[in-house]
Amino acid sequence: MGDMEHQEPTIVINGLRFTYPGIDGHPPPGSKPLIDEFSLNLNSGDRCLLVGSNGAGKTTILKILGGKHMVEPQMVRVLGRSAFHDTALTSSGHLSYLGGEWRREVAFAGFEVPIQMDISAEKMIFGVAGIDPQRRAELIKVLDIDLSWRMHKVSDGQRRRVQICMGLLRPFKVLLLDEITVDLDVLARADLLKFLRKECEERGATIIYATHIFDGLEEWPTHILYVAHGKLQFALPMAKIKETSNLSLMVSSYV
């Protein structure tokens, strides 16, 4: 995918097969792979909407790409490296994964930070060293964060905004989002998506965004990835499917 065929892909998945291991560290005999013969290449600047029904394998795929599950290094390469074996990918901020663990902690730069303790949003956000002040200020504005928020008292939506801010402080090269906007209101979600689009267009970042909320997304993705039963059913440029009446109808016809 992407328009620049000469550049190296930012994400390469080659015949990925994955089954959760048993207590001995190996898949149980006769177990069916959750992800089976999954292959995909993504390039700099790609904004991919990952869709599929519950249990289709979306979260597992994102976690594998985010280095949270071990697979053979040749099966999955992110920025030319193995996300599981090369922890510098995530500690540098080049690879950022934002997913379901937000209720308990924020995973940022290799550290796990509790997000429900009695601490201000300001202390959490400004406590991360080496951040461009302009980028930090832009994210605080985009996400409409009140720096006086106490993290043990805020709503789920406010807590989610702080998590997203923490995950985006460093200029990522690859960003993986797993239903991360579910608690945001319509305006906050729209502002965040506008920011993420700019990241891809101006910095060449690659984003995979798994969501079931399609309102307002018709102009956001460059590609649609549809997964069912652990297999990639299709990966299409958005330009090829714009003839469909709208994104929601197109997706619902497959999911």
PDB file of C-alpha atoms in Angstrom:
ATOM      1  CA  MET A   1       0.000   0.000   0.000  1.00  0.00           C
ATOM      2  CA  GLY A   2       0.975   3.647  -0.165  1.00  0.00           C
ATOM      3  CA  ASP A   3       1.994   5.666  -3.176  1.00  0.00           C
ATOM      4  CA  MET A   4       5.782   5.474  -2.948  1.00  0.00           C
ATOM      5  CA  GLU A   5       6.661   2.044  -4.245  1.00  0.00           C
ATOM      6  CA  HIS A   6      10.406   2.603  -3.869  1.00  0.00           C
ATOM      7  CA  GLN A   7      10.304   3.017  -0.106  1.00  0.00           C
ATOM      8  CA  GLU A   8      10.633   0.181   2.367  1.00  0.00           C
ATOM      9  CA  PRO A   9       7.301  -0.803   3.957  1.00  0.00           C
ATOM     10  CA  THR A  10       6.850   0.305   7.553  1.00  0.00           C
ATOM     11  CA  ILE A  11       4.880  -2.863   8.375  1.00  0.00           C
ATOM     12  CA  VAL A  12       5.411  -6.277   6.782  1.00  0.00           C
ATOM     13  CA  ILE A  13       3.304  -9.288   7.788  1.00  0.00           C
ATOM     14  CA  ASN A  14       4.287 -12.453   5.947  1.00  0.00           C
ATOM     15  CA  GLY A  15       2.166 -15.583   6.360  1.00  0.00           C
ATOM     16  CA  LEU A  16       1.472 -14.904  10.037  1.00  0.00           C
ATOM     17  CA  ARG A  17       0.059 -17.807  12.038  1.00  0.00           C
ATOM     18  CA  PHE A  18      -0.644 -17.417  15.739  1.00  0.00           C
ATOM     19  CA  THR A  19      -2.183 -19.555  18.473  1.00  0.00           C
ATOM     20  CA  TYR A  20      -2.129 -18.685  22.167  1.00  0.00           C
ATOM     21  CA  PRO A  21       0.348 -21.002  23.917  1.00  0.00           C
ATOM     22  CA  GLY A  22      -0.653 -23.461  26.623  1.00  0.00           C
ATOM     23  CA  ILE A  23       0.926 -23.801  30.055  1.00  0.00           C
ATOM     24  CA  ASP A  24       4.004 -25.430  28.514  1.00  0.00           C
ATOM     25  CA  GLY A  25       4.591 -22.451  26.242  1.00  0.00           C
ATOM     26  CA  HIS A  26       3.418 -24.265  23.111  1.00  0.00           C
ATOM     27  CA  PRO A  27       0.014 -24.292  21.386  1.00  0.00           C
ATOM     28  CA  PRO A  28      -2.163 -27.197  22.580  1.00  0.00           C
ATOM     29  CA  PRO A  29      -2.193 -30.138  20.133  1.00  0.00           C
ATOM     30  CA  GLY A  30      -4.895 -29.753  17.508  1.00  0.00           C
ATOM     31  CA  SER A  31      -5.619 -26.134  18.391  1.00  0.00           C
ATOM     32  CA  LYS A  32      -6.849 -23.917  15.575  1.00  0.00           C
ATOM     33  CA  PRO A  33      -4.792 -20.797  14.818  1.00  0.00           C
ATOM     34  CA  LEU A  34      -6.445 -17.520  15.812  1.00  0.00           C
ATOM     35  CA  ILE A  35      -4.525 -15.806  13.012  1.00  0.00           C
ATOM     36  CA  ASP A  36      -3.885 -17.889   9.916  1.00  0.00           C
ATOM     37  CA  GLU A  37      -1.808 -17.103   6.807  1.00  0.00           C
ATOM     38  CA  PHE A  38      -2.151 -13.357   7.299  1.00  0.00           C
ATOM     39  CA  SER A  39      -0.027 -11.209   4.976  1.00  0.00           C
ATOM     40  CA  LEU A  40       0.042  -7.434   4.558  1.00  0.00           C
ATOM     41  CA  ASN A  41       2.407  -4.594   3.635  1.00  0.00           C
ATOM     42  CA  LEU A  42       1.863  -0.997   4.766  1.00  0.00           C
ATOM     43  CA  ASN A  43       3.869   2.067   3.821  1.00  0.00           C
ATOM     44  CA  SER A  44       4.680   5.437   5.266  1.00  0.00           C
ATOM     45  CA  GLY A  45       1.610   7.669   5.300  1.00  0.00           C
ATOM     46  CA  ASP A  46      -0.972   4.866   5.232  1.00  0.00           C
ATOM     47  CA  ARG A  47      -4.036   5.373   7.449  1.00  0.00           C
ATOM     48  CA  CYS A  48      -5.746   2.013   7.727  1.00  0.00           C
ATOM     49  CA  LEU A  49      -9.150   1.282   9.186  1.00  0.00           C
ATOM     50  CA  LEU A  50      -9.175  -2.282  10.570  1.00  0.00           C
ATOM     51  CA  VAL A  51     -12.685  -3.725  10.669  1.00  0.00           C
ATOM     52  CA  GLY A  52     -14.258  -7.073  11.496  1.00  0.00           C
ATOM     53  CA  SER A  53     -16.744  -8.623  13.891  1.00  0.00           C
ATOM     54  CA  ASN A  54     -15.945  -9.376  17.532  1.00  0.00           C
ATOM     55  CA  GLY A  55     -13.524 -12.287  17.722  1.00  0.00           C
ATOM     56  CA  ALA A  56     -12.286 -11.780  14.160  1.00  0.00           C
ATOM     57  CA  GLY A  57      -8.705 -11.289  15.350  1.00  0.00           C
ATOM     58  CA  LYS A  58      -8.321  -7.491  15.216  1.00  0.00           C
ATOM     59  CA  THR A  59      -6.996  -7.051  18.751  1.00  0.00           C
ATOM     60  CA  THR A  60      -4.672 -10.044  18.451  1.00  0.00           C
ATOM     61  CA  ILE A  61      -3.187  -8.662  15.229  1.00  0.00           C
ATOM     62  CA  LEU A  62      -2.603  -5.245  16.787  1.00  0.00           C
ATOM     63  CA  LYS A  63      -1.025  -6.783  19.884  1.00  0.00           C
ATOM     64  CA  ILE A  64       1.324  -8.858  17.738  1.00  0.00           C
ATOM     65  CA  LEU A  65       2.330  -5.750  15.790  1.00  0.00           C
ATOM     66  CA  GLY A  66       2.760  -3.925  19.102  1.00  0.00           C
ATOM     67  CA  GLY A  67       5.218  -6.544  20.366  1.00  0.00           C
ATOM     68  CA  LYS A  68       2.916  -7.973  23.031  1.00  0.00           C
ATOM     69  CA  HIS A  69       2.869 -11.529  21.643  1.00  0.00           C
ATOM     70  CA  MET A  70       5.894 -13.472  20.448  1.00  0.00           C
ATOM     71  CA  VAL A  71       5.910 -14.702  16.861  1.00  0.00           C
ATOM     72  CA  GLU A  72       8.678 -15.769  14.489  1.00  0.00           C
ATOM     73  CA  PRO A  73      10.688 -12.616  13.652  1.00  0.00           C
ATOM     74  CA  GLN A  74      10.398 -13.190   9.907  1.00  0.00           C
ATOM     75  CA  MET A  75       6.592 -13.242  10.094  1.00  0.00           C
ATOM     76  CA  VAL A  76       6.179  -9.678  11.374  1.00  0.00           C
ATOM     77  CA  ARG A  77       8.495  -6.718  10.832  1.00  0.00           C
ATOM     78  CA  VAL A  78       7.788  -3.195  12.042  1.00  0.00           C
ATOM     79  CA  LEU A  79      10.195  -0.564  10.729  1.00  0.00           C
ATOM     80  CA  GLY A  80      12.382  -3.462   9.623  1.00  0.00           C
ATOM     81  CA  ARG A  81      12.609  -4.940  13.122  1.00  0.00           C
ATOM     82  CA  SER A  82      10.861  -7.500  15.329  1.00  0.00           C
ATOM     83  CA  ALA A  83       8.467  -5.673  17.646  1.00  0.00           C
ATOM     84  CA  PHE A  84       8.611  -8.422  20.292  1.00  0.00           C
ATOM     85  CA  HIS A  85      12.372  -8.949  20.312  1.00  0.00           C
ATOM     86  CA  ASP A  86      13.468  -5.332  19.750  1.00  0.00           C
ATOM     87  CA  THR A  87      12.095  -3.467  22.762  1.00  0.00           C
ATOM     88  CA  ALA A  88      13.773  -0.240  21.611  1.00  0.00           C
ATOM     89  CA  LEU A  89      10.937   0.120  19.103  1.00  0.00           C
ATOM     90  CA  THR A  90       8.460   0.886  21.874  1.00  0.00           C
ATOM     91  CA  SER A  91      10.838   2.488  24.383  1.00  0.00           C
ATOM     92  CA  SER A  92      11.855   5.033  21.731  1.00  0.00           C
ATOM     93  CA  GLY A  93       8.228   5.865  20.994  1.00  0.00           C
ATOM     94  CA  HIS A  94       8.664   4.964  17.312  1.00  0.00           C
ATOM     95  CA  LEU A  95       6.036   2.237  17.795  1.00  0.00           C
ATOM     96  CA  SER A  96       3.037   3.148  19.936  1.00  0.00           C
ATOM     97  CA  TYR A  97       0.155   0.841  20.876  1.00  0.00           C
ATOM     98  CA  LEU A  98      -2.965   2.192  22.570  1.00  0.00           C
ATOM     99  CA  GLY A  99      -5.476  -0.448  23.559  1.00  0.00           C
ATOM    100  CA  GLY A 100      -7.665  -1.914  26.251  1.00  0.00           C
ATOM    101  CA  GLU A 101      -5.217  -1.705  29.170  1.00  0.00           C
ATOM    102  CA  TRP A 102      -5.989   2.018  29.586  1.00  0.00           C
ATOM    103  CA  ARG A 103      -8.271   1.479  32.608  1.00  0.00           C
ATOM    104  CA  ARG A 104      -5.389   0.271  34.738  1.00  0.00           C
ATOM    105  CA  GLU A 105      -2.271   1.920  33.407  1.00  0.00           C
ATOM    106  CA  VAL A 106      -0.622   3.868  30.648  1.00  0.00           C
ATOM    107  CA  ALA A 107       2.097   2.078  28.733  1.00  0.00           C
ATOM    108  CA  PHE A 108       4.543   4.749  27.639  1.00  0.00           C
ATOM    109  CA  ALA A 109       8.221   4.640  26.740  1.00  0.00           C
ATOM    110  CA  GLY A 110       8.648   1.204  28.279  1.00  0.00           C
ATOM    111  CA  PHE A 111       7.127   2.081  31.660  1.00  0.00           C
ATOM    112  CA  GLU A 112       3.749   1.222  33.169  1.00  0.00           C
ATOM    113  CA  VAL A 113       2.172   4.236  34.869  1.00  0.00           C
ATOM    114  CA  PRO A 114      -0.974   3.777  36.983  1.00  0.00           C
ATOM    115  CA  ILE A 115      -3.667   6.069  35.622  1.00  0.00           C
ATOM    116  CA  GLN A 116      -6.183   5.973  38.485  1.00  0.00           C
ATOM    117  CA  MET A 117      -4.004   7.104  41.363  1.00  0.00           C
ATOM    118  CA  ASP A 118      -4.337  10.521  43.033  1.00  0.00           C
ATOM    119  CA  ILE A 119      -2.168  12.541  40.679  1.00  0.00           C
ATOM    120  CA  SER A 120      -2.884  15.500  38.436  1.00  0.00           C
ATOM    121  CA  ALA A 121      -3.076  15.253  34.661  1.00  0.00           C
ATOM    122  CA  GLU A 122      -0.405  17.956  34.538  1.00  0.00           C
ATOM    123  CA  LYS A 123       2.057  15.933  36.606  1.00  0.00           C
ATOM    124  CA  MET A 124       1.558  12.862  34.432  1.00  0.00           C
ATOM    125  CA  ILE A 125       1.852  14.675  31.111  1.00  0.00           C
ATOM    126  CA  PHE A 126       4.696  17.029  32.081  1.00  0.00           C
ATOM    127  CA  GLY A 127       6.492  14.243  33.933  1.00  0.00           C
ATOM    128  CA  VAL A 128       7.626  12.686  30.666  1.00  0.00           C
ATOM    129  CA  ALA A 129      11.099  13.959  29.809  1.00  0.00           C
ATOM    130  CA  GLY A 130      12.434  14.925  26.410  1.00  0.00           C
ATOM    131  CA  ILE A 131       9.121  16.016  24.874  1.00  0.00           C
ATOM    132  CA  ASP A 132       8.753  18.844  22.365  1.00  0.00           C
ATOM    133  CA  PRO A 133       6.791  21.539  24.270  1.00  0.00           C
ATOM    134  CA  GLN A 134       4.921  22.597  21.127  1.00  0.00           C
ATOM    135  CA  ARG A 135       3.758  19.041  20.439  1.00  0.00           C
ATOM    136  CA  ARG A 136       2.699  18.589  24.059  1.00  0.00           C
ATOM    137  CA  ALA A 137       0.730  21.847  24.020  1.00  0.00           C
ATOM    138  CA  GLU A 138      -0.964  20.879  20.754  1.00  0.00           C
ATOM    139  CA  LEU A 139      -2.058  17.508  22.140  1.00  0.00           C
ATOM    140  CA  ILE A 140      -3.406  19.077  25.323  1.00  0.00           C
ATOM    141  CA  LYS A 141      -5.446  21.461  23.167  1.00  0.00           C
ATOM    142  CA  VAL A 142      -6.596  18.807  20.676  1.00  0.00           C
ATOM    143  CA  LEU A 143      -7.752  16.501  23.473  1.00  0.00           C
ATOM    144  CA  ASP A 144      -9.180  19.377  25.544  1.00  0.00           C
ATOM    145  CA  ILE A 145      -7.374  18.255  28.697  1.00  0.00           C
ATOM    146  CA  ASP A 146      -7.712  20.240  31.918  1.00  0.00           C
ATOM    147  CA  LEU A 147      -4.304  19.933  33.576  1.00  0.00           C
ATOM    148  CA  SER A 148      -5.892  20.231  37.032  1.00  0.00           C
ATOM    149  CA  TRP A 149      -7.815  16.969  36.613  1.00  0.00           C
ATOM    150  CA  ARG A 150      -7.168  14.474  39.430  1.00  0.00           C
ATOM    151  CA  MET A 151      -6.836  11.084  37.811  1.00  0.00           C
ATOM    152  CA  HIS A 152      -8.710   9.158  40.516  1.00  0.00           C
ATOM    153  CA  LYS A 153     -11.761  11.428  40.160  1.00  0.00           C
ATOM    154  CA  VAL A 154     -12.143  11.982  36.420  1.00  0.00           C
ATOM    155  CA  SER A 155     -14.612  10.259  34.103  1.00  0.00           C
ATOM    156  CA  ASP A 156     -13.667   7.397  31.802  1.00  0.00           C
ATOM    157  CA  GLY A 157     -13.647   9.775  28.844  1.00  0.00           C
ATOM    158  CA  GLN A 158     -11.318  12.233  30.579  1.00  0.00           C
ATOM    159  CA  ARG A 159      -9.025   9.429  31.688  1.00  0.00           C
ATOM    160  CA  ARG A 160      -8.969   8.140  28.121  1.00  0.00           C
ATOM    161  CA  ARG A 161      -7.879  11.574  26.862  1.00  0.00           C
ATOM    162  CA  VAL A 162      -4.898  11.594  29.202  1.00  0.00           C
ATOM    163  CA  GLN A 163      -3.912   8.097  28.105  1.00  0.00           C
ATOM    164  CA  ILE A 164      -4.081   9.090  24.454  1.00  0.00           C
ATOM    165  CA  CYS A 165      -2.024  12.200  25.137  1.00  0.00           C
ATOM    166  CA  MET A 166       0.642  10.158  26.930  1.00  0.00           C
ATOM    167  CA  GLY A 167       0.768   7.691  24.060  1.00  0.00           C
ATOM    168  CA  LEU A 168       1.200  10.382  21.421  1.00  0.00           C
ATOM    169  CA  LEU A 169       3.711  12.688  23.126  1.00  0.00           C
ATOM    170  CA  ARG A 170       6.639  11.198  21.250  1.00  0.00           C
ATOM    171  CA  PRO A 171       6.464  11.496  17.436  1.00  0.00           C
ATOM    172  CA  PHE A 172       5.601   7.896  16.533  1.00  0.00           C
ATOM    173  CA  LYS A 173       6.386   6.275  13.211  1.00  0.00           C
ATOM    174  CA  VAL A 174       3.794   3.507  13.613  1.00  0.00           C
ATOM    175  CA  LEU A 175       0.636   3.897  15.711  1.00  0.00           C
ATOM    176  CA  LEU A 176      -1.759   1.068  16.594  1.00  0.00           C
ATOM    177  CA  LEU A 177      -5.174   2.054  17.962  1.00  0.00           C
ATOM    178  CA  ASP A 178      -7.584  -0.554  19.332  1.00  0.00           C
ATOM    179  CA  GLU A 179     -11.050   0.962  19.925  1.00  0.00           C
ATOM    180  CA  ILE A 180      -9.292   3.816  21.698  1.00  0.00           C
ATOM    181  CA  THR A 181     -11.868   6.511  20.885  1.00  0.00           C
ATOM    182  CA  VAL A 182     -14.879   4.664  22.304  1.00  0.00           C
ATOM    183  CA  ASP A 183     -15.167   6.984  25.338  1.00  0.00           C
ATOM    184  CA  LEU A 184     -14.550  10.251  23.490  1.00  0.00           C
ATOM    185  CA  ASP A 185     -17.365  12.590  22.561  1.00  0.00           C
ATOM    186  CA  VAL A 186     -17.986  13.442  18.911  1.00  0.00           C
ATOM    187  CA  LEU A 187     -15.980  16.677  18.899  1.00  0.00           C
ATOM    188  CA  ALA A 188     -12.983  15.225  20.749  1.00  0.00           C
ATOM    189  CA  ARG A 189     -12.923  12.247  18.397  1.00  0.00           C
ATOM    190  CA  ALA A 190     -13.072  14.491  15.327  1.00  0.00           C
ATOM    191  CA  ASP A 191     -10.233  16.689  16.613  1.00  0.00           C
ATOM    192  CA  LEU A 192      -8.089  13.643  17.394  1.00  0.00           C
ATOM    193  CA  LEU A 193      -8.660  12.107  13.957  1.00  0.00           C
ATOM    194  CA  LYS A 194      -7.728  15.417  12.328  1.00  0.00           C
ATOM    195  CA  PHE A 195      -4.480  15.458  14.316  1.00  0.00           C
ATOM    196  CA  LEU A 196      -3.703  11.852  13.376  1.00  0.00           C
ATOM    197  CA  ARG A 197      -4.344  12.532   9.705  1.00  0.00           C
ATOM    198  CA  LYS A 198      -1.882  15.415   9.851  1.00  0.00           C
ATOM    199  CA  GLU A 199       0.699  13.107  11.456  1.00  0.00           C
ATOM    200  CA  CYS A 200       0.466  10.787   8.454  1.00  0.00           C
ATOM    201  CA  GLU A 201       0.401  13.486   5.793  1.00  0.00           C
ATOM    202  CA  GLU A 202       3.145  15.696   7.227  1.00  0.00           C
ATOM    203  CA  ARG A 203       5.440  13.207   8.977  1.00  0.00           C
ATOM    204  CA  GLY A 204       4.733  10.027   7.016  1.00  0.00           C
ATOM    205  CA  ALA A 205       3.492   8.068  10.033  1.00  0.00           C
ATOM    206  CA  THR A 206       1.592   4.798   9.561  1.00  0.00           C
ATOM    207  CA  ILE A 207      -1.605   4.210  11.555  1.00  0.00           C
ATOM    208  CA  ILE A 208      -3.833   1.156  11.955  1.00  0.00           C
ATOM    209  CA  TYR A 209      -7.098   2.031  13.686  1.00  0.00           C
ATOM    210  CA  ALA A 210      -9.501  -0.714  14.787  1.00  0.00           C
ATOM    211  CA  THR A 211     -12.971   0.618  15.531  1.00  0.00           C
ATOM    212  CA  HIS A 212     -16.665  -0.122  15.183  1.00  0.00           C
ATOM    213  CA  ILE A 213     -17.643   3.567  15.161  1.00  0.00           C
ATOM    214  CA  PHE A 214     -17.662   4.651  11.517  1.00  0.00           C
ATOM    215  CA  ASP A 215     -19.455   8.000  11.713  1.00  0.00           C
ATOM    216  CA  GLY A 216     -17.299  10.746  10.236  1.00  0.00           C
ATOM    217  CA  LEU A 217     -14.632   8.356   8.967  1.00  0.00           C
ATOM    218  CA  GLU A 218     -15.446   8.445   5.251  1.00  0.00           C
ATOM    219  CA  GLU A 219     -12.608  10.883   4.506  1.00  0.00           C
ATOM    220  CA  TRP A 220     -10.113   9.665   7.114  1.00  0.00           C
ATOM    221  CA  PRO A 221      -8.609   6.323   6.006  1.00  0.00           C
ATOM    222  CA  THR A 222      -6.461   5.705   2.956  1.00  0.00           C
ATOM    223  CA  HIS A 223      -7.226   1.967   3.164  1.00  0.00           C
ATOM    224  CA  ILE A 224      -9.793  -0.430   4.614  1.00  0.00           C
ATOM    225  CA  LEU A 225      -8.626  -3.757   6.051  1.00  0.00           C
ATOM    226  CA  TYR A 226     -11.320  -6.367   6.670  1.00  0.00           C
ATOM    227  CA  VAL A 227     -10.525  -9.359   8.882  1.00  0.00           C
ATOM    228  CA  ALA A 228     -12.694 -12.437   9.474  1.00  0.00           C
ATOM    229  CA  HIS A 229     -11.781 -15.708  11.222  1.00  0.00           C
ATOM    230  CA  GLY A 230      -8.183 -14.558  11.640  1.00  0.00           C
ATOM    231  CA  LYS A 231      -7.652 -14.008   7.925  1.00  0.00           C
ATOM    232  CA  LEU A 232      -7.368 -10.840   5.862  1.00  0.00           C
ATOM    233  CA  GLN A 233     -10.389 -10.884   3.567  1.00  0.00           C
ATOM    234  CA  PHE A 234      -9.490  -7.730   1.692  1.00  0.00           C
ATOM    235  CA  ALA A 235      -7.285  -4.637   1.855  1.00  0.00           C
ATOM    236  CA  LEU A 236      -8.594  -1.906  -0.426  1.00  0.00           C
ATOM    237  CA  PRO A 237      -7.633   1.719  -1.055  1.00  0.00           C
ATOM    238  CA  MET A 238     -10.413   4.040   0.034  1.00  0.00           C
ATOM    239  CA  ALA A 239     -10.462   5.525  -3.465  1.00  0.00           C
ATOM    240  CA  LYS A 240     -11.716   2.189  -4.820  1.00  0.00           C
ATOM    241  CA  ILE A 241     -14.682   1.920  -2.480  1.00  0.00           C
ATOM    242  CA  LYS A 242     -15.954   5.501  -2.459  1.00  0.00           C
ATOM    243  CA  GLU A 243     -18.602   4.511  -4.991  1.00  0.00           C
ATOM    244  CA  THR A 244     -20.343   2.703  -2.115  1.00  0.00           C
ATOM    245  CA  SER A 245     -23.115   4.821  -0.578  1.00  0.00           C
ATOM    246  CA  ASN A 246     -21.201   5.233   2.688  1.00  0.00           C
ATOM    247  CA  LEU A 247     -18.539   3.578   4.792  1.00  0.00           C
ATOM    248  CA  SER A 248     -20.947   2.243   7.422  1.00  0.00           C
ATOM    249  CA  LEU A 249     -23.065   0.415   4.840  1.00  0.00           C
ATOM    250  CA  MET A 250     -20.012  -1.004   3.102  1.00  0.00           C
ATOM    251  CA  VAL A 251     -18.549  -2.341   6.334  1.00  0.00           C
ATOM    252  CA  SER A 252     -21.860  -3.693   7.666  1.00  0.00           C
ATOM    253  CA  SER A 253     -22.294  -5.720   4.490  1.00  0.00           C
ATOM    254  CA  TYR A 254     -19.154  -7.677   5.386  1.00  0.00           C
ATOM    255  CA  VAL A 255     -19.061  -7.684   9.192  1.00  0.00           C
TER     256      VAL A 255
END
